[in-house]
XYZ file of C-alpha atoms in Angstrom:
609
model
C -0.913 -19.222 13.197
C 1.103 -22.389 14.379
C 4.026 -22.390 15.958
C 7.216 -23.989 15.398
C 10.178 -24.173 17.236
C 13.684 -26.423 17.189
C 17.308 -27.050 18.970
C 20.236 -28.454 18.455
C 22.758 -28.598 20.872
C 24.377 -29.927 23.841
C 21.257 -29.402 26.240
C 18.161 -31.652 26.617
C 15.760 -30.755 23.929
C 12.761 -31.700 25.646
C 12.068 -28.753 27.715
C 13.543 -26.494 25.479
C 11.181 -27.127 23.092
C 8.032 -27.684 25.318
C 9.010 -24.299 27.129
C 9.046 -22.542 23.668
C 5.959 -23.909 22.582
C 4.291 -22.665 25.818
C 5.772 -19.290 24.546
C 4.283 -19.510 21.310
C 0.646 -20.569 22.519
C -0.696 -17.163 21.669
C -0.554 -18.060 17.892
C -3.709 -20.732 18.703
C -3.783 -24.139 18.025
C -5.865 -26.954 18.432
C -3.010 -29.626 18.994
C 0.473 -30.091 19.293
C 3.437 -32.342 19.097
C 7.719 -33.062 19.548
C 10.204 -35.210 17.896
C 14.012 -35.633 19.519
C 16.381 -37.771 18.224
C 18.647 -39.727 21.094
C 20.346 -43.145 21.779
C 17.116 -44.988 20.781
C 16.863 -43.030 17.516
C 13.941 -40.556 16.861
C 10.551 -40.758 18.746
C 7.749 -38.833 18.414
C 5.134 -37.495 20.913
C 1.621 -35.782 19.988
C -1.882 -35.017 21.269
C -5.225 -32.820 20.784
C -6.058 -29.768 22.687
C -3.949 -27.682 24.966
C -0.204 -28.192 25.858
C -1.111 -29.634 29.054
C -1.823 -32.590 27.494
C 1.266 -33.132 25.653
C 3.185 -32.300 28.987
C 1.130 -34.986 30.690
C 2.308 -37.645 28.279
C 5.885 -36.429 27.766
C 5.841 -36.698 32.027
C 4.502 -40.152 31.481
C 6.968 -40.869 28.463
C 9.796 -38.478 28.564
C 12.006 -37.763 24.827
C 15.644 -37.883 25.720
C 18.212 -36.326 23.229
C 19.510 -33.169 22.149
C 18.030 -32.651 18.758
C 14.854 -31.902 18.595
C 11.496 -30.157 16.220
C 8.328 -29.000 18.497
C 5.088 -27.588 17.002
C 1.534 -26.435 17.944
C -1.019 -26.934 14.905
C -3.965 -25.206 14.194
C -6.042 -27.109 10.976
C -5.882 -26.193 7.774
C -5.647 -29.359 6.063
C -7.413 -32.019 7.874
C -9.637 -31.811 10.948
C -8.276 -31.722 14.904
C -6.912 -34.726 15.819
C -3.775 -36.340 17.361
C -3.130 -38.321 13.794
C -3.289 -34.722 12.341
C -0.737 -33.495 15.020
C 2.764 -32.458 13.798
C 5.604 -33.600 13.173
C 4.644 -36.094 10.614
C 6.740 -39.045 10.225
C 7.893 -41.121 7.485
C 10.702 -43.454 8.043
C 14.174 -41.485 9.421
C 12.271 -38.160 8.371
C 9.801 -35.787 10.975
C 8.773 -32.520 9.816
C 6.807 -30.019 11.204
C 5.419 -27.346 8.578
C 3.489 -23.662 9.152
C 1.580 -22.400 5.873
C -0.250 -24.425 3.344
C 0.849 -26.756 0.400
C -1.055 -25.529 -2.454
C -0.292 -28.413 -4.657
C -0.396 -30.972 -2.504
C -3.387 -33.352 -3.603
C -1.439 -33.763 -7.265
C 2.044 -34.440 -5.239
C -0.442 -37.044 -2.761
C -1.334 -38.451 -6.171
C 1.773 -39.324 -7.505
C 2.758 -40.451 -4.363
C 0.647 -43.155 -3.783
C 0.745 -44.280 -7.337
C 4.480 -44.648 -6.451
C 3.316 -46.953 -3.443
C 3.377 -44.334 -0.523
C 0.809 -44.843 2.169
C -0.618 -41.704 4.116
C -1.574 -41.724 7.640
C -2.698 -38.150 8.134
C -5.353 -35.733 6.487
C -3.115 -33.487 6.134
C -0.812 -31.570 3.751
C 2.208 -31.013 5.670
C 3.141 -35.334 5.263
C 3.619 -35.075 1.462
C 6.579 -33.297 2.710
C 8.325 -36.361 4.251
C 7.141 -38.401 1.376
C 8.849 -36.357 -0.648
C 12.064 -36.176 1.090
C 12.048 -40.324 1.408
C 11.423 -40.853 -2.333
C 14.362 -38.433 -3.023
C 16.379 -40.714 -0.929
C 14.885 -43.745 -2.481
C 16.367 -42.803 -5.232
C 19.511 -41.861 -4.469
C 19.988 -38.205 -3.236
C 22.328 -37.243 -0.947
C 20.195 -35.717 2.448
C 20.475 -32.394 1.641
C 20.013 -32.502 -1.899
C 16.451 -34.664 -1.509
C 15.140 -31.817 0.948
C 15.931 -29.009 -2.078
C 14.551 -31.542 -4.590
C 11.328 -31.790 -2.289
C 11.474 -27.454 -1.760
C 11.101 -27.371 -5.682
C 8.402 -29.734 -5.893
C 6.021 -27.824 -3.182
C 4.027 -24.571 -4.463
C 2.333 -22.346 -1.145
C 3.480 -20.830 1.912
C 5.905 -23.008 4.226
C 7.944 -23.078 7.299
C 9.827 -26.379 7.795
C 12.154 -27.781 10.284
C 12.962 -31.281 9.272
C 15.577 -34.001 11.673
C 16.245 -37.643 9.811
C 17.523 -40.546 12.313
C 19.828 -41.111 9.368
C 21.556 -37.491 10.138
C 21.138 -37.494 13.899
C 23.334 -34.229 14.676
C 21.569 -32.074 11.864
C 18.807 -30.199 11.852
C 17.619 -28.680 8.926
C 15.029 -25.807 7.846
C 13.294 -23.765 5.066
C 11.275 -20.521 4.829
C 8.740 -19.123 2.443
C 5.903 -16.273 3.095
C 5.853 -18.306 6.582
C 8.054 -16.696 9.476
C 10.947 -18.662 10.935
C 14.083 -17.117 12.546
C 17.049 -18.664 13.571
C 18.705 -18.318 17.599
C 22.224 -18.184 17.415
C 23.365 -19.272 21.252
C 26.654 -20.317 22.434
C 27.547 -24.196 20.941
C 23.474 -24.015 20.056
C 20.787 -23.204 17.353
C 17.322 -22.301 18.086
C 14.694 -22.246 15.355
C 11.409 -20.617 16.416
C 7.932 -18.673 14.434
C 8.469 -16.076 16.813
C 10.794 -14.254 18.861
C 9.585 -14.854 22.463
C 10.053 -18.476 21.779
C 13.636 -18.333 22.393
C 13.986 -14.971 24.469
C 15.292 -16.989 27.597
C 17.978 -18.454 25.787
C 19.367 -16.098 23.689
C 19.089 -12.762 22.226
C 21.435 -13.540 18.904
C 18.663 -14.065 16.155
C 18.540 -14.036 11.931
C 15.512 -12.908 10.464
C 15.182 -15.871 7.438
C 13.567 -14.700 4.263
C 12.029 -16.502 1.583
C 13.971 -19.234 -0.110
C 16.432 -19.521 2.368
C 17.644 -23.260 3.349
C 19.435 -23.105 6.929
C 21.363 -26.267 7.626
C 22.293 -26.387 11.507
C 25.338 -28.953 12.858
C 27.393 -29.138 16.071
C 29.413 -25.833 16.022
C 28.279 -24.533 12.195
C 24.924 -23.226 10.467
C 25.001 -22.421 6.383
C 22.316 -20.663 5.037
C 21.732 -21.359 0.869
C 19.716 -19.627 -1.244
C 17.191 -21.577 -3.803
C 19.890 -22.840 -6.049
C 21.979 -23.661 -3.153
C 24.414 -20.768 -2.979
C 25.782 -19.692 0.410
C 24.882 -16.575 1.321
C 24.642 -14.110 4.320
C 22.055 -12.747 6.473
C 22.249 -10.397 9.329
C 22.441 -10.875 12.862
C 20.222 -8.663 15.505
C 19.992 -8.542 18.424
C 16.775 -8.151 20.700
C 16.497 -5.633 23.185
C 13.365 -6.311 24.955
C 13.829 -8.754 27.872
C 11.900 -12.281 28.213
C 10.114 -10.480 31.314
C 9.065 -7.970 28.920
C 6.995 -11.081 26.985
C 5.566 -12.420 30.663
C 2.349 -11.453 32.700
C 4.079 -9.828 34.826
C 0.941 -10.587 37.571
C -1.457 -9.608 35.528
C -3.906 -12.231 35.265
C -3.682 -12.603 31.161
C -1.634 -11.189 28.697
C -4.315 -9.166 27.210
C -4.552 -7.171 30.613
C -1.455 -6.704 30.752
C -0.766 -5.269 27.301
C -3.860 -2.860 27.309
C -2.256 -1.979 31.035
C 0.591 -1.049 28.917
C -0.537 1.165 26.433
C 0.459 4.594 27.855
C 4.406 2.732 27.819
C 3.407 1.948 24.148
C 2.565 5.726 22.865
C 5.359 7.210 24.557
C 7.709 4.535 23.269
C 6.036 5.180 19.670
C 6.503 8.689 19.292
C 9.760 9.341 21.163
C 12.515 10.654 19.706
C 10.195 11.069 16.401
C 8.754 14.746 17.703
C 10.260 17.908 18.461
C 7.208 20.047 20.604
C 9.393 22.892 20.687
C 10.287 23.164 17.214
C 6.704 21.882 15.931
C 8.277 19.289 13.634
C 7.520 15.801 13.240
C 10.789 13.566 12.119
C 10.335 10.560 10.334
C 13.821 9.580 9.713
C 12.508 6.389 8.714
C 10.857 7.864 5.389
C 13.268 8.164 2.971
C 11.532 9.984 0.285
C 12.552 12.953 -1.133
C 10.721 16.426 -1.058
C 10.395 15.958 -4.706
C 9.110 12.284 -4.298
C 6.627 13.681 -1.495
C 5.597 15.995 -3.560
C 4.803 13.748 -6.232
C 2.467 11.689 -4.583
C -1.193 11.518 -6.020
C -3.323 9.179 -3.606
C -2.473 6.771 -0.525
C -3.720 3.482 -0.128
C -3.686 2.111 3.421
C -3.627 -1.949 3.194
C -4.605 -3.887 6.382
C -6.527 -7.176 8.142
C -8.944 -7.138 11.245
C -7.710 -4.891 13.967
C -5.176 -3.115 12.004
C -7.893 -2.419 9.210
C -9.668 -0.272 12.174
C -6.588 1.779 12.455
C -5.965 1.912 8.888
C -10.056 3.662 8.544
C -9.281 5.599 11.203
C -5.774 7.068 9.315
C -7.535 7.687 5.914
C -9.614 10.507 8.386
C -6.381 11.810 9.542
C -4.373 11.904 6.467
C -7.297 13.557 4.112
C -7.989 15.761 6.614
C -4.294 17.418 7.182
C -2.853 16.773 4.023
C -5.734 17.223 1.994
C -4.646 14.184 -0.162
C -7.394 11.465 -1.448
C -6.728 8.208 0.493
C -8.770 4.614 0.025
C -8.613 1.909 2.577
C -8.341 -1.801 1.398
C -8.306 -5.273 3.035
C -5.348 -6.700 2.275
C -7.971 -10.007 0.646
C -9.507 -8.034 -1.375
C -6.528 -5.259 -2.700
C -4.264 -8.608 -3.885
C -7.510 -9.905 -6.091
C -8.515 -7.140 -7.351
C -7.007 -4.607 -10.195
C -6.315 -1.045 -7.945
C -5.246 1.995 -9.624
C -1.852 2.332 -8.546
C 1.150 3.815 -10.346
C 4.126 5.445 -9.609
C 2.406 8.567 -8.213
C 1.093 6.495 -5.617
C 1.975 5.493 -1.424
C 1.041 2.504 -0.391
C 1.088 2.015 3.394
C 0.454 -1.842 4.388
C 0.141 -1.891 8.498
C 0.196 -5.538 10.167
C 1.244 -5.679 14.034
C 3.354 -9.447 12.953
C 4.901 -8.055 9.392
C 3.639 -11.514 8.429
C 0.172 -10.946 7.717
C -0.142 -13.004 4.118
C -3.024 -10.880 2.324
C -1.151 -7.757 3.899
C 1.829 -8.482 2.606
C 0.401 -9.582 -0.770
C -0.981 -6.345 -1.234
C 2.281 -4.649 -0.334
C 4.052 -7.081 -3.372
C 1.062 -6.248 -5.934
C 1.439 -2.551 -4.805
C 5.345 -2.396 -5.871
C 5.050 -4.349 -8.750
C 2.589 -1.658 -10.199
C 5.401 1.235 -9.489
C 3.975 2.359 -5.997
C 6.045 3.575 -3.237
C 5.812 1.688 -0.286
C 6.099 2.540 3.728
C 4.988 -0.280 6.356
C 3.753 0.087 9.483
C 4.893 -2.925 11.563
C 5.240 -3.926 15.483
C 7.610 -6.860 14.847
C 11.420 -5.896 14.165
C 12.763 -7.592 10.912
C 9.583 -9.288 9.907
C 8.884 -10.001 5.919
C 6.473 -7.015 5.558
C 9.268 -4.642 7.107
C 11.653 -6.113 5.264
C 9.397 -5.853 1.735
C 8.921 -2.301 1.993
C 10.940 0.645 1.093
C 10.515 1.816 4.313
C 8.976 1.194 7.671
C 7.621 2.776 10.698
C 8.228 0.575 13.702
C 5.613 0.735 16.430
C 7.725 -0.215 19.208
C 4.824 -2.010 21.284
C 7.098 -4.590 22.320
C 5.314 -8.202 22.321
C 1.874 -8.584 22.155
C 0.941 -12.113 23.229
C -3.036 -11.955 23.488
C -4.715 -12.845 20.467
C -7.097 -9.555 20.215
C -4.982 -7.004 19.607
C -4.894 -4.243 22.085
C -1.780 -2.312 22.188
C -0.409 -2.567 18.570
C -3.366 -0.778 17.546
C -3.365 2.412 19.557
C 0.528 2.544 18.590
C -0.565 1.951 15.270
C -3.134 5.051 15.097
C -0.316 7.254 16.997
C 1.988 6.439 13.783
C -0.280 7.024 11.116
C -1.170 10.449 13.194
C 2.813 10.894 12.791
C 2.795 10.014 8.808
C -0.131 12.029 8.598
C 1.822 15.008 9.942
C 5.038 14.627 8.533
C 3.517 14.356 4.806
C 1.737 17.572 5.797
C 4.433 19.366 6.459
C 6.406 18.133 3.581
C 3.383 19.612 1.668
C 3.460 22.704 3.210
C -0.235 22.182 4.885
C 0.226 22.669 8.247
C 2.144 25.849 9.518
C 4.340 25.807 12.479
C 2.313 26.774 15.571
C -0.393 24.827 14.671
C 2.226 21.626 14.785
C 3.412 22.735 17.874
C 0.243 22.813 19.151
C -0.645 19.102 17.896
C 2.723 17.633 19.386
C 1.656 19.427 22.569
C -1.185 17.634 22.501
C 0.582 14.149 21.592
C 2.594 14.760 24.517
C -0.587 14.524 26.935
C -2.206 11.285 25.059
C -0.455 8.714 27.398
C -1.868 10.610 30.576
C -5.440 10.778 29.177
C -5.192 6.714 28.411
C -3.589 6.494 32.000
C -6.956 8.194 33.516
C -9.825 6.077 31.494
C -7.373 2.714 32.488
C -7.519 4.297 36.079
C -11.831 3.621 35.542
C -10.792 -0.189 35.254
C -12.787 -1.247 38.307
C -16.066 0.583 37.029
C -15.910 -0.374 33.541
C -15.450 -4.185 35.317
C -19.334 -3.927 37.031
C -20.444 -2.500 34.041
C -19.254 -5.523 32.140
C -20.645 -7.468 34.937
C -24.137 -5.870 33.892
C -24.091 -6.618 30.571
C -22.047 -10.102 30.345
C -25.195 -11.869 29.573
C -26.053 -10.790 26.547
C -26.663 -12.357 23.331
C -25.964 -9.346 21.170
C -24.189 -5.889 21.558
C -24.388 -3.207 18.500
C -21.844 -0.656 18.667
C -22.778 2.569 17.067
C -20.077 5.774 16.229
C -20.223 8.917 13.643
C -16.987 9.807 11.707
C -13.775 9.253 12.935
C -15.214 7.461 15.835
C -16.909 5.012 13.240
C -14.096 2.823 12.917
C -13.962 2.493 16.738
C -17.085 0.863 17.236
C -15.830 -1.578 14.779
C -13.163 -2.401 16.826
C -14.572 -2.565 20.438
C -17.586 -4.908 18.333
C -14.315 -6.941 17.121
C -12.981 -7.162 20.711
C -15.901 -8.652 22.146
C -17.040 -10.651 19.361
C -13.464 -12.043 19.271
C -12.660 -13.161 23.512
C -16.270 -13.246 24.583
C -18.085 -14.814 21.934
C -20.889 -12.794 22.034
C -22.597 -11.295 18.950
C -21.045 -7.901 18.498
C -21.386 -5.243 15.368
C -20.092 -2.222 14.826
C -22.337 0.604 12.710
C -22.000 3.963 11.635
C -24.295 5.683 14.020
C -26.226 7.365 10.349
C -27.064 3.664 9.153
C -28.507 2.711 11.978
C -31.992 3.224 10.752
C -30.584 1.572 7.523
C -31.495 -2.050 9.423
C -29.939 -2.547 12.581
C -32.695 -0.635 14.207
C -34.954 -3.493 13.296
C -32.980 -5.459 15.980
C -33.547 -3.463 19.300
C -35.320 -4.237 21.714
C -35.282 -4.176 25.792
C -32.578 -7.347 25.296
C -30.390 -5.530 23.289
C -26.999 -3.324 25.054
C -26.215 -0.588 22.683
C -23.334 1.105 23.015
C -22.600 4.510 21.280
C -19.336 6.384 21.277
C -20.546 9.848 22.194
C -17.754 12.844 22.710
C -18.407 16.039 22.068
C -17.561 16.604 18.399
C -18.990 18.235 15.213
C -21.708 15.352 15.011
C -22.576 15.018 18.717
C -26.250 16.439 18.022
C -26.648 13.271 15.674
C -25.686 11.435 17.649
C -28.086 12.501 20.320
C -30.621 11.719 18.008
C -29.668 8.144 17.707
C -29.568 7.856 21.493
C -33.164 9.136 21.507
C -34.076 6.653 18.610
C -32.480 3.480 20.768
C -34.324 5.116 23.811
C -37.196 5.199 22.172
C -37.409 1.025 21.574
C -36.251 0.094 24.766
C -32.497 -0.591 23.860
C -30.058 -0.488 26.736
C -27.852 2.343 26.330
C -24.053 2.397 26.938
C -22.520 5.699 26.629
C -18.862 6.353 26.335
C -18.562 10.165 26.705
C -16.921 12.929 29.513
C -17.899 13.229 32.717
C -19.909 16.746 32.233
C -22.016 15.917 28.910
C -25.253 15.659 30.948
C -27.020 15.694 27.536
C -26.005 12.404 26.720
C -25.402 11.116 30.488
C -29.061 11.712 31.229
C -30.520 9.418 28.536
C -28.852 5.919 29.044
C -28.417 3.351 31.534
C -24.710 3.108 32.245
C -21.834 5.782 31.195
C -17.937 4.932 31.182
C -16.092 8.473 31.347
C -13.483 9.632 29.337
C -11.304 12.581 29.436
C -11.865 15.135 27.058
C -9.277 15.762 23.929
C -8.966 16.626 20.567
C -10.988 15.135 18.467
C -8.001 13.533 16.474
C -6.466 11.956 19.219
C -10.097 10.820 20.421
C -10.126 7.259 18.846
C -7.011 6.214 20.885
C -8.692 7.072 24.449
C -12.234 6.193 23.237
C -10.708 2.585 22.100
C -9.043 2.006 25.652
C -12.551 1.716 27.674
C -13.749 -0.919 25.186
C -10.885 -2.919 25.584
C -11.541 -3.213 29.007
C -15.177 -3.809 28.697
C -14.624 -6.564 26.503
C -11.637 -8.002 28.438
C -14.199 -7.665 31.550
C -16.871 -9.448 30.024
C -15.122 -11.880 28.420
C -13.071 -12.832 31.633
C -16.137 -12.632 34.013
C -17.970 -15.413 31.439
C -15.027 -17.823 31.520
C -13.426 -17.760 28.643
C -9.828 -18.524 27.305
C -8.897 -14.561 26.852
C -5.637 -14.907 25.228
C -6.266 -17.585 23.193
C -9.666 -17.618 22.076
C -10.949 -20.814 20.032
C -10.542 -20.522 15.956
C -8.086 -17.714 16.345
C -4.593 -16.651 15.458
C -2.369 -14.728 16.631
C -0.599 -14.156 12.908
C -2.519 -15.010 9.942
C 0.245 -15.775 8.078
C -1.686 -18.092 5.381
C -4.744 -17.233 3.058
């Protein structure tokens, strides 16, 4: 959610910062704004809705100088509205701010009992109140913005320029994500990595508490009491092409385009067919310490939630060890039974999620062990963990996730097998025979993405629609929670996803000869029930959807439209079953207008409660 981004150097920070913005537009946000200090001293520039409208007015009013803050909003604190906008001035001081200021009404309080007058809704301008008081009264720059750091309880991401200190830029990090671009004579400050891809490939991961002070030729990083200290430097290896449509016509196409790319990239060099052994050199537990584990919890938000349902299936099933699947909301609130016999395993395509990564603190601090499974390199949930299983999607731009998820499901399949054999439940040619299989996944996802023009006209058939119920049986259960989340998410149509068993639990009561239903129907264990459901949709009029093989004439014969699949094992099912409902969503949502990668209310990150 939001998006901030900054520069100092010797270039023009006006398109610097308005190109990076554009690059961080998959976040969401309902407005957006730019300070730059030059000649004239600092000027601001902000306005509701898309980007295009603050390029209009920067064309109309340009920013010259080479210091500059940039941000896209979307409200927490105060409705929509340009006087809501970031960066919020007072006096020499702009910030721009990502997360929420918990105590911010008492701080307004004081404030205006000490004469300040507010101009926003917001919770983000106590911040430059702050910093101006601080300097009121004395304090040297730097020492008023770590006065004003102390005051503020939440989450926060701040950049901060003062007229006063025209070639400094400074900026602070907690439970928000900021990194730092190291370029040649020139910072970069950005939420994200593809922010500041074209410009360099030199970044620091900033963690919480850290105070990064930027001037011509030198940056210091402090810790909360104002220590210097050190932080790494990475560099990126995926290209700034790599984070562009490539001529796809949105980012979500492109990235569900890329998913047989994604698997390989997931599992390679983590599998050894020949040998039948998985290796996770990324899990550093002992035998012992394997050995020692009692119960798993998975921890997850949304889309990753799916995947994390989907895992519990896979792990019980091969290493015949209990698992329970939490949101990441309600794990942090409540009081789980977690010790030291316990794995925690918090997934989250950003590694920012907030209630994801408050689960994975509240997990440690009751003695769990911890293993994350994250997209994004060097993000706070990868860097929280004992260990961590990186995806290796590459960027994922569009909102709805696509890509991250079936990478996610390949490595939980990977945990899943790895603890197995640790555990001695799964003999040798019975792994080979899995990782055999594994090998063949991205071809089967190539062939249902090969459909793409079919699974268009069926979209085309149903786009009109009010309401879709999605309805799958066991491991395909979570599934139809997902492809419901898909369309609900980019479409805006009505969408829920059901065990296929509960259906005459209620939703039943809803069908009718208005009402698509579509039911995830392989052949598997429970195929005959779900038959039965078909016949029970059939029977009130509902317009089936089936998403089965080409051959299963039992099910073909019964419903309206069918979207093929190939047929595979039933563990690697939910990966090529997902793929079709991508599309179908994508499809629908595209052919009814809407704003596919950045669909209204949504974020890319939720990186605040």
């Amino acid at each position: 959610m939001c998006g901030i981004i900054g520069y100092l150097g010797p270039q023009e920070a006006m398109p610097i910062i308005l190109d990076g913005l554009k690059r961080l537009e998959y976040r969401g946000y309902d407005s957006a704004g730019m300070a730059v200090i030059g000649e004239h001293g600092l000027a601001i520039r902000r306005s509701l809705g898309k980007l295009k409208e603050l390029e209009n007015l920067l064309r109309q009013d340009p920013l010259d100088g080479q210091v500059g803050i940039g941000h896209t909003r979307w409200a927490t604190h105060g409705r929509p509205s340009e006087t809501n906008a970031h960066p919020h001035r007072v006096g020499d001081i702009a910030v721009v701010h990502n997360g929420i200021i918990e105590n911010y009404l008492e701080l307004k309080a004081e404030l205006i009992k000490a004469g300040h007058r507010f101009s926003s809704e917001t919770d983000t301008e106590i911040i430059s109140h702050l910093i101006v008081k601080h300097l009121e009264d004395g304090a040297p720059y730097l020492e008023a913005v770590q006065r004003t750091l102390k005051e503020i309880k939440g989450s926060y991401a701040l950049a901060i320029i003062n007229a006063g200190e025209p070639r400094l830029l400074v900026a602070a990090r907690k439970e928000s994500p900021l990194i730092l671009g190291l370029g040649e004579g020139e910072y970069f400050l950005a939420s994200d990595i593809p922010a500041i891809l074209p410009y360099t490939r030199r970044v620091i991961f900033l963690e919480d508490h850290d105070l990064v002070v930027l001037r011509d030729g030198e940056f210091l990083l402090l810790n909360r009491e104002g220590q210097r200290i050190e932080r790494p430097e990475h560099t990126i290896t995926w290209s700034p092409a790599m984070a562009e449509k490539a001529g796809y016509k949105h980012f979500m196409q492109k990235e569900i385009f890329e998913q047989p790319r994604a698997l390989i990239d997931t599992f390679r060099g983590r599998i050894n067919p020949d040998l039948g052994e998985v290796m996770l050199q990324e899990i550093t537990l002992s035998d012992e310490a394997i050995k020692d584990i009692r119960k798993i919890f998975l921890v997850a938000c949304g889309t990753s939630f799916h995947a994390a349902m989907v895992g519990k299936t896979l792990i019980e099933s091969l290493c015949r060890l209990p698992v329970e699947v939490d949101l990441g909301s309600e794990f942090r609130y409540r009081d789980p039974l977690v010790d030291r016999h316990t794995l925690l395993i918090p997934i989250s395509q950003s590694g920012e999620t907030a209630d994801t990564r408050a689960g994975l603190t509240a997990g440690k601090a009751l003695g769990a062990k911890t293993l994350a499974i994250v997209n994004a390199v060097g993000s706070s949930i990868a860097r929280d963990a004992d260990a961590v299983l990186y995806t290796h999607a590459g960027p994922e731009i569009g909102v709805a996730s696509t890509k991250a998820f079936t990478t996610q499901l390949v490595a939980l399949y990977l945990i899943a097998l790895f603890l197995a054999q640790k555990l001695g439940r799964l003999n040798r040619d019975d792994a080979r025979r899995r990782l055999a299989e594994l090998l063949k996944l991205p071809t089967w996802v190539q062939e249902t993405l090969d459909l793409d023009a079919e699974i268009r006209e069926t979209g085309r058939r149903y786009m009109n629609a009010h309401n879709f119920l999605y309805l799958g049986r066991g491991i395909h259960y979570p599934i139809a929670l997902e492809g419901a989340l898909k369309l609900k998410e980019i479409s805006y149509i009505h969408a829920e996803g059901y065990a296929a068993g509960e259906m005459k639990h209620g939703p039943i009561a809803l069908i009718d000869e208005n009402m698509p239903v579509l039911v995830l129907a392989p052949r598997s264990p429970v195929l005959e029930k779900v038959q039965g459901n078909i016949e029970e949709v059939a029977a009130r009029g509902g317009r089936l959807i089936a998403v089965t093989e080409a051959d299963n004439l039992q099910v073909r014969d019964r419903v309206e439209s069918v979207i093929t699949v190939p047929s595979v094992p039933l563990d690697l099912s939910p990966i090529v079953l997902v793929t079709p409902l991508q599309l179908l969503a994508y499809h629908i949502a595209d052919l009814r207008g809407t704003d596919v990668d950045q669909p209204r209310n949504l974020a890319k990150s939720v990186t605040v409660e």
